[in-house]
Short mmCIF file of C-alpha atoms in Angstrom, two decimals:
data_model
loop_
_atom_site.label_atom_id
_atom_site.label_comp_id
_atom_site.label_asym_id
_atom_site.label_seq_id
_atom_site.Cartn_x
_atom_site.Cartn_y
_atom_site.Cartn_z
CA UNK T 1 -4.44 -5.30 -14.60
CA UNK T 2 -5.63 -8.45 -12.17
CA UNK T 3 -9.32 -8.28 -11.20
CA UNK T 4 -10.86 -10.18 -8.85
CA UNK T 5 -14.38 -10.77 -9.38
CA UNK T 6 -17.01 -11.94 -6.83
CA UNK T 7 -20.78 -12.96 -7.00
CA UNK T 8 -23.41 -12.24 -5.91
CA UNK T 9 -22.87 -8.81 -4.91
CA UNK T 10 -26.01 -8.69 -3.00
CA UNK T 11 -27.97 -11.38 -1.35
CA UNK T 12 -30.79 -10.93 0.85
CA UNK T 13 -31.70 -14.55 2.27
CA UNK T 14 -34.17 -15.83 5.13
CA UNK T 15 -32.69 -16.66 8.46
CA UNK T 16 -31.86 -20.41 8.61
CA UNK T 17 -30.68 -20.61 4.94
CA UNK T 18 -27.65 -21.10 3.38
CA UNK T 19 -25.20 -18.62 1.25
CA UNK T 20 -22.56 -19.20 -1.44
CA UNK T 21 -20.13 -16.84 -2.54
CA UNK T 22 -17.82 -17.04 -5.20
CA UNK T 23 -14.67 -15.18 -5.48
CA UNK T 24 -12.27 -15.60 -8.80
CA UNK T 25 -9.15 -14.64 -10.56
CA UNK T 26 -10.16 -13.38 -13.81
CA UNK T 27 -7.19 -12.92 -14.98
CA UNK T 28 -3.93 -14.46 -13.23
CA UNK T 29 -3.76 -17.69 -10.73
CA UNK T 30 -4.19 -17.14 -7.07
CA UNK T 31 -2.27 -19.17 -4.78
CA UNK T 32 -4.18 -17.81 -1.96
CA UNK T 33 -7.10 -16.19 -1.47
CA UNK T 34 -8.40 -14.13 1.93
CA UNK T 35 -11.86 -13.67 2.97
CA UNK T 36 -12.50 -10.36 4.97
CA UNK T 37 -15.72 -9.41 6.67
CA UNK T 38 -16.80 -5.52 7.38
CA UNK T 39 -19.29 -4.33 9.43
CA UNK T 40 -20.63 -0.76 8.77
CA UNK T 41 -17.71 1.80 9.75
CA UNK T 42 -15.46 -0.47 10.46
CA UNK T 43 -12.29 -1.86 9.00
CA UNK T 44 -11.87 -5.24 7.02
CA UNK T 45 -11.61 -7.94 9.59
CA UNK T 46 -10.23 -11.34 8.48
CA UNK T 47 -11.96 -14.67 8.65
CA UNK T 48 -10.05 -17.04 6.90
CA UNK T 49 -6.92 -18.17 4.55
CA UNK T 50 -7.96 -19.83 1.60
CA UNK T 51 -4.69 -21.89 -0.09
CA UNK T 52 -5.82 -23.90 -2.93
CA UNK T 53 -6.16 -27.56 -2.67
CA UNK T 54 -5.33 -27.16 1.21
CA UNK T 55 -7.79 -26.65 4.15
CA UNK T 56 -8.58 -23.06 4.71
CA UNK T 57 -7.01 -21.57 7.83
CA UNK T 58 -9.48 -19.68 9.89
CA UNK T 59 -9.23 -16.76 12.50
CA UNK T 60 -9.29 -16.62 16.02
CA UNK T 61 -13.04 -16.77 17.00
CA UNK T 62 -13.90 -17.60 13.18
CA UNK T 63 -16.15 -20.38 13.13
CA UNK T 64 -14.65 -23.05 9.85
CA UNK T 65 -18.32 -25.31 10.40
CA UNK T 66 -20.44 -22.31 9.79
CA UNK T 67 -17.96 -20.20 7.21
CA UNK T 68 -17.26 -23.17 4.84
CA UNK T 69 -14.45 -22.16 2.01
CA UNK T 70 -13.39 -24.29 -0.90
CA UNK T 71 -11.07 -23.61 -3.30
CA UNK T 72 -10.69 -25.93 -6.10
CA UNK T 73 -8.61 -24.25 -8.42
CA UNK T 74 -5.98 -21.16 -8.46
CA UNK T 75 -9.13 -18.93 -9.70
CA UNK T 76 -12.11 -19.83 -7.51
CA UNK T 77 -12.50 -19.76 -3.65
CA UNK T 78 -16.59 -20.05 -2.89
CA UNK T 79 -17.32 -18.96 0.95
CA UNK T 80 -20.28 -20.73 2.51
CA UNK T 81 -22.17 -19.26 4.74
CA UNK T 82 -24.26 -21.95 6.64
CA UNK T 83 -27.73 -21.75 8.38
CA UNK T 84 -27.16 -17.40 8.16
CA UNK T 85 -28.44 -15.34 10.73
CA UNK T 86 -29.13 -11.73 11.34
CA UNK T 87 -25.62 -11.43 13.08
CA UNK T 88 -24.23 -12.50 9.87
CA UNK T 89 -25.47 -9.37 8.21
CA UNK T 90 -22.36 -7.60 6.14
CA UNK T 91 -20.38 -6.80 3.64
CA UNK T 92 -17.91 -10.20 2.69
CA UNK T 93 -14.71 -9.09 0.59
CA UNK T 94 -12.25 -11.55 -0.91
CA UNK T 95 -8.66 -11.17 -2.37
CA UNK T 96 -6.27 -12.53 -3.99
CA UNK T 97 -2.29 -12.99 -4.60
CA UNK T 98 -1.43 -13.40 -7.75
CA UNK T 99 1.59 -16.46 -8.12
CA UNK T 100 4.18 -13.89 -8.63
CA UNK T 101 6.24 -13.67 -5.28
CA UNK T 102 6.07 -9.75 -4.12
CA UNK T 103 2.86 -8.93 -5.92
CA UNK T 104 0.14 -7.11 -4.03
CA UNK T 105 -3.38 -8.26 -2.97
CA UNK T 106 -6.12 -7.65 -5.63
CA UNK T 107 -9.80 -6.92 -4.25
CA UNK T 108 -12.92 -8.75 -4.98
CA UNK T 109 -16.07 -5.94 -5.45
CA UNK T 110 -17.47 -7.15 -2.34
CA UNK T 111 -20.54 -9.19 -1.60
CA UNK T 112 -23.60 -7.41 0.88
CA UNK T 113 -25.24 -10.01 2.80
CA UNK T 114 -28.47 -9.21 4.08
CA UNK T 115 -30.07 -11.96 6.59
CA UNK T 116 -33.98 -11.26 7.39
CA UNK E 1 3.32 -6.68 11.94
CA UNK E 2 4.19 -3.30 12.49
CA UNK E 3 1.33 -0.89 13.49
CA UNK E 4 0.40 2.11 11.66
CA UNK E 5 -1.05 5.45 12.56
CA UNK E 6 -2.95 7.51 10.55
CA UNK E 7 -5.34 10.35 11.43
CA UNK E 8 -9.37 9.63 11.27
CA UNK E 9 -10.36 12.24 8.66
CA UNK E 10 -9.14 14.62 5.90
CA UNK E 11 -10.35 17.23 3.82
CA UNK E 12 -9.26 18.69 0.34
CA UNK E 13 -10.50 20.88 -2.19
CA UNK E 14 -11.22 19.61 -5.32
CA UNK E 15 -8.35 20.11 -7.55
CA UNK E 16 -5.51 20.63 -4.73
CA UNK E 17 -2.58 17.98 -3.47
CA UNK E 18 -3.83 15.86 -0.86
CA UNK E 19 -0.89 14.54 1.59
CA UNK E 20 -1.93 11.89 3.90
CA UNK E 21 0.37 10.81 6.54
CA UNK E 22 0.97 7.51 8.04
CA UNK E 23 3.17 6.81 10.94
CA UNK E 24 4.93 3.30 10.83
CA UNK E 25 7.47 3.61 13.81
CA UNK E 26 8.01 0.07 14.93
CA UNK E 27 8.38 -1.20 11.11
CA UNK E 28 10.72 -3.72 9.89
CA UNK E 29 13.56 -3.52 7.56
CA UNK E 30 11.87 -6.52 5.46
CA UNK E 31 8.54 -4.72 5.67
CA UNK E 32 6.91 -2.52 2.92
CA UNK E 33 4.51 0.19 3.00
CA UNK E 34 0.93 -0.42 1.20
CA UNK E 35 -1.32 1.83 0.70
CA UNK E 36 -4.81 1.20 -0.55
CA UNK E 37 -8.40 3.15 -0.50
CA UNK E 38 -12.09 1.99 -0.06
CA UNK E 39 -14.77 3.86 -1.83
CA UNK E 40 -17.87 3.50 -0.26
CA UNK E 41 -19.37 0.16 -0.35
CA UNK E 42 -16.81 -0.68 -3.17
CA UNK E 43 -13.83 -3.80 -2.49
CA UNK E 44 -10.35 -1.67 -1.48
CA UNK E 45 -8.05 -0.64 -4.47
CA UNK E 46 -4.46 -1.12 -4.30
CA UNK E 47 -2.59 2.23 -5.28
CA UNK E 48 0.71 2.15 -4.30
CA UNK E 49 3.30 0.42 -2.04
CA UNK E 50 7.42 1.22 -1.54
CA UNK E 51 10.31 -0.16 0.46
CA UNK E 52 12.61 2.88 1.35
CA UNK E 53 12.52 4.98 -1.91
CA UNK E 54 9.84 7.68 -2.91
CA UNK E 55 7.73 5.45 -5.42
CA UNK E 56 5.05 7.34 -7.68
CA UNK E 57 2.62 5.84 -10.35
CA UNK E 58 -0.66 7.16 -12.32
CA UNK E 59 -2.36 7.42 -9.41
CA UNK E 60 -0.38 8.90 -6.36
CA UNK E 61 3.10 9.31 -5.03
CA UNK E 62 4.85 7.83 -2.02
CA UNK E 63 7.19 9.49 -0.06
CA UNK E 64 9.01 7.94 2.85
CA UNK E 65 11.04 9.19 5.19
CA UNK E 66 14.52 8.28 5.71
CA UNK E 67 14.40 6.35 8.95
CA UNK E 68 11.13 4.57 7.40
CA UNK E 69 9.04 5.60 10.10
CA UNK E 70 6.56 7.36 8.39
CA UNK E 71 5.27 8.12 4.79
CA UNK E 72 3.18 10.08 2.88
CA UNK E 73 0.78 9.38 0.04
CA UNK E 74 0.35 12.21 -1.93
CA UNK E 75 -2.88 12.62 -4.99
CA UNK E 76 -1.61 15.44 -6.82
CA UNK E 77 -4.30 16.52 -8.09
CA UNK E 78 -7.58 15.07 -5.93
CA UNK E 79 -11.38 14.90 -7.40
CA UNK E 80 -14.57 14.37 -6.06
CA UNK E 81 -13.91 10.60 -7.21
CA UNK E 82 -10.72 10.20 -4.49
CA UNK E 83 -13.24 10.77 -2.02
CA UNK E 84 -12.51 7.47 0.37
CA UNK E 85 -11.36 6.18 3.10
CA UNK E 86 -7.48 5.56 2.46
CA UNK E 87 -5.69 2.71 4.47
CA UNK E 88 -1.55 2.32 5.24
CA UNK E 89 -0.33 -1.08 5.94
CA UNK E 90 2.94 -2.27 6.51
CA UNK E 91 3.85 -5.99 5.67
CA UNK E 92 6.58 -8.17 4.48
CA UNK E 93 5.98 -8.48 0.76
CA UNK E 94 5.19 -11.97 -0.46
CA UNK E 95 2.70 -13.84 -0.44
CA UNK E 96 0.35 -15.85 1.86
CA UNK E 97 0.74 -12.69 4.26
CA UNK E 98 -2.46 -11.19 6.07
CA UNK E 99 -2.86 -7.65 5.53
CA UNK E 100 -3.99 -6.15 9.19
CA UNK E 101 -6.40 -3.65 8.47
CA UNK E 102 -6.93 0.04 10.52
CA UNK E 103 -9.72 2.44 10.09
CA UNK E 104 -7.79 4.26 7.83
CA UNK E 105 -8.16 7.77 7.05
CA UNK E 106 -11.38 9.44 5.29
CA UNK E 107 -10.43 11.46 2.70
CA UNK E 108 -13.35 14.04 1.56
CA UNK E 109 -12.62 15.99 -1.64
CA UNK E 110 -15.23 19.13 -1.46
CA UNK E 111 -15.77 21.53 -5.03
#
């Protein structure tokens, strides 16, 4: 079946510092990949499009400068989080559509984020 | 997208069917119903998704109603492990398409 991978899948970083986060295909090509953040008891909440080779496309009150996404190939999208704060404090989930037109979205593990 | 409905909680005994209902009213003839689960701290799992017809796999059945507006996933036989919370989603199948997420039921499966 397609799996999604994603690493780490804990961090715990200083405020101020910087976070990558890699999501990948393992096993089929992703023309796009998502990147959802949860808080505690709530539902996933969006942040950003990732189409590869393209510009990400970011949600509404999503900041692009601080929530940096590449994605270089049609198996890796990396999320950035830059100069993390306390607020930023969650659990960061990616997916992934596989090329196949009508296919579902495949789940990364999840990442927990943990800014002191 | 079309909105869903589904209620906050759920509880089964280990063992029995669980049926959880989703309400879709508004939905689209393009637009399929997804449903997928989140164990705790865990990425969500896709399990199932279906167009108009009743659908079933290894891991649930989906039943939907004639008129489309609502469906029911169905775990024949639930275990401790299907404790989750269980989301329905309705969207156009395809790809670059944003799944909009609700809170989703939460399923507990007690011995």
């Amino acid at each position: 079946g397609a799996v999604v991978s994603q690493h780490p899948s804990r961090v715990i970083c200083k405020s101020g510092t910087s976070v990558k986060i890699e999501c990948r295909s393992l096993d089929f090509q992703a023309t796009t990949m998502f990147w959802y953040r949860q808080f505690p008891k709530q539902s996933l909440m969006l942040m950003a499009t990732s189409n590869e080779g393209s510009k990400a496309t970011y949600e509404q009150g999503v900041e692009k400068d601080k929530f940096l996404i590449n994605h270089a190939s049609l198996t890796l999208s990396t999320l950035t989080v830059t100069s993390a704060h306390p607020e930023d404090s969650s659990f960061y989930i990616c997916s992934a559509t596989p090329l196949v037109v009508g296919e579902t979205q495949y789940f990364g593990p999840g990442t927990r984020l943990l800014v002191l | 997208d079309a909105k869903t409905t589904q209620p906050p909680s759920m509880d089964c005994a280990e063992g029995r069917a669980a049926n959880l209902p989703c309400n879709h009213s508004t939905i689209s003839g393009n637009e399929y119903v997804y449903w997928y689960r989140q164990i705790h701290s865990q990425g969500p799992q896709y399990i199932i998704h279906g167009l108009k017809n009743n659908e079933t796999n290894e891991m649930a059945s989906l039943i939907i109603t004639e008129d489309r507006k609502s469906s029911t996933l169905i775990l024949p036989h639930a275990t401790l492990r299907d404790t989750a919370v269980y989301y329905c989603i309705v969207d156009n199948a395809g790809n670059n398409r944003k799944l909009i997420w609700g809170l989703g039921t939460s399923l507990a499966v007690n011995p």
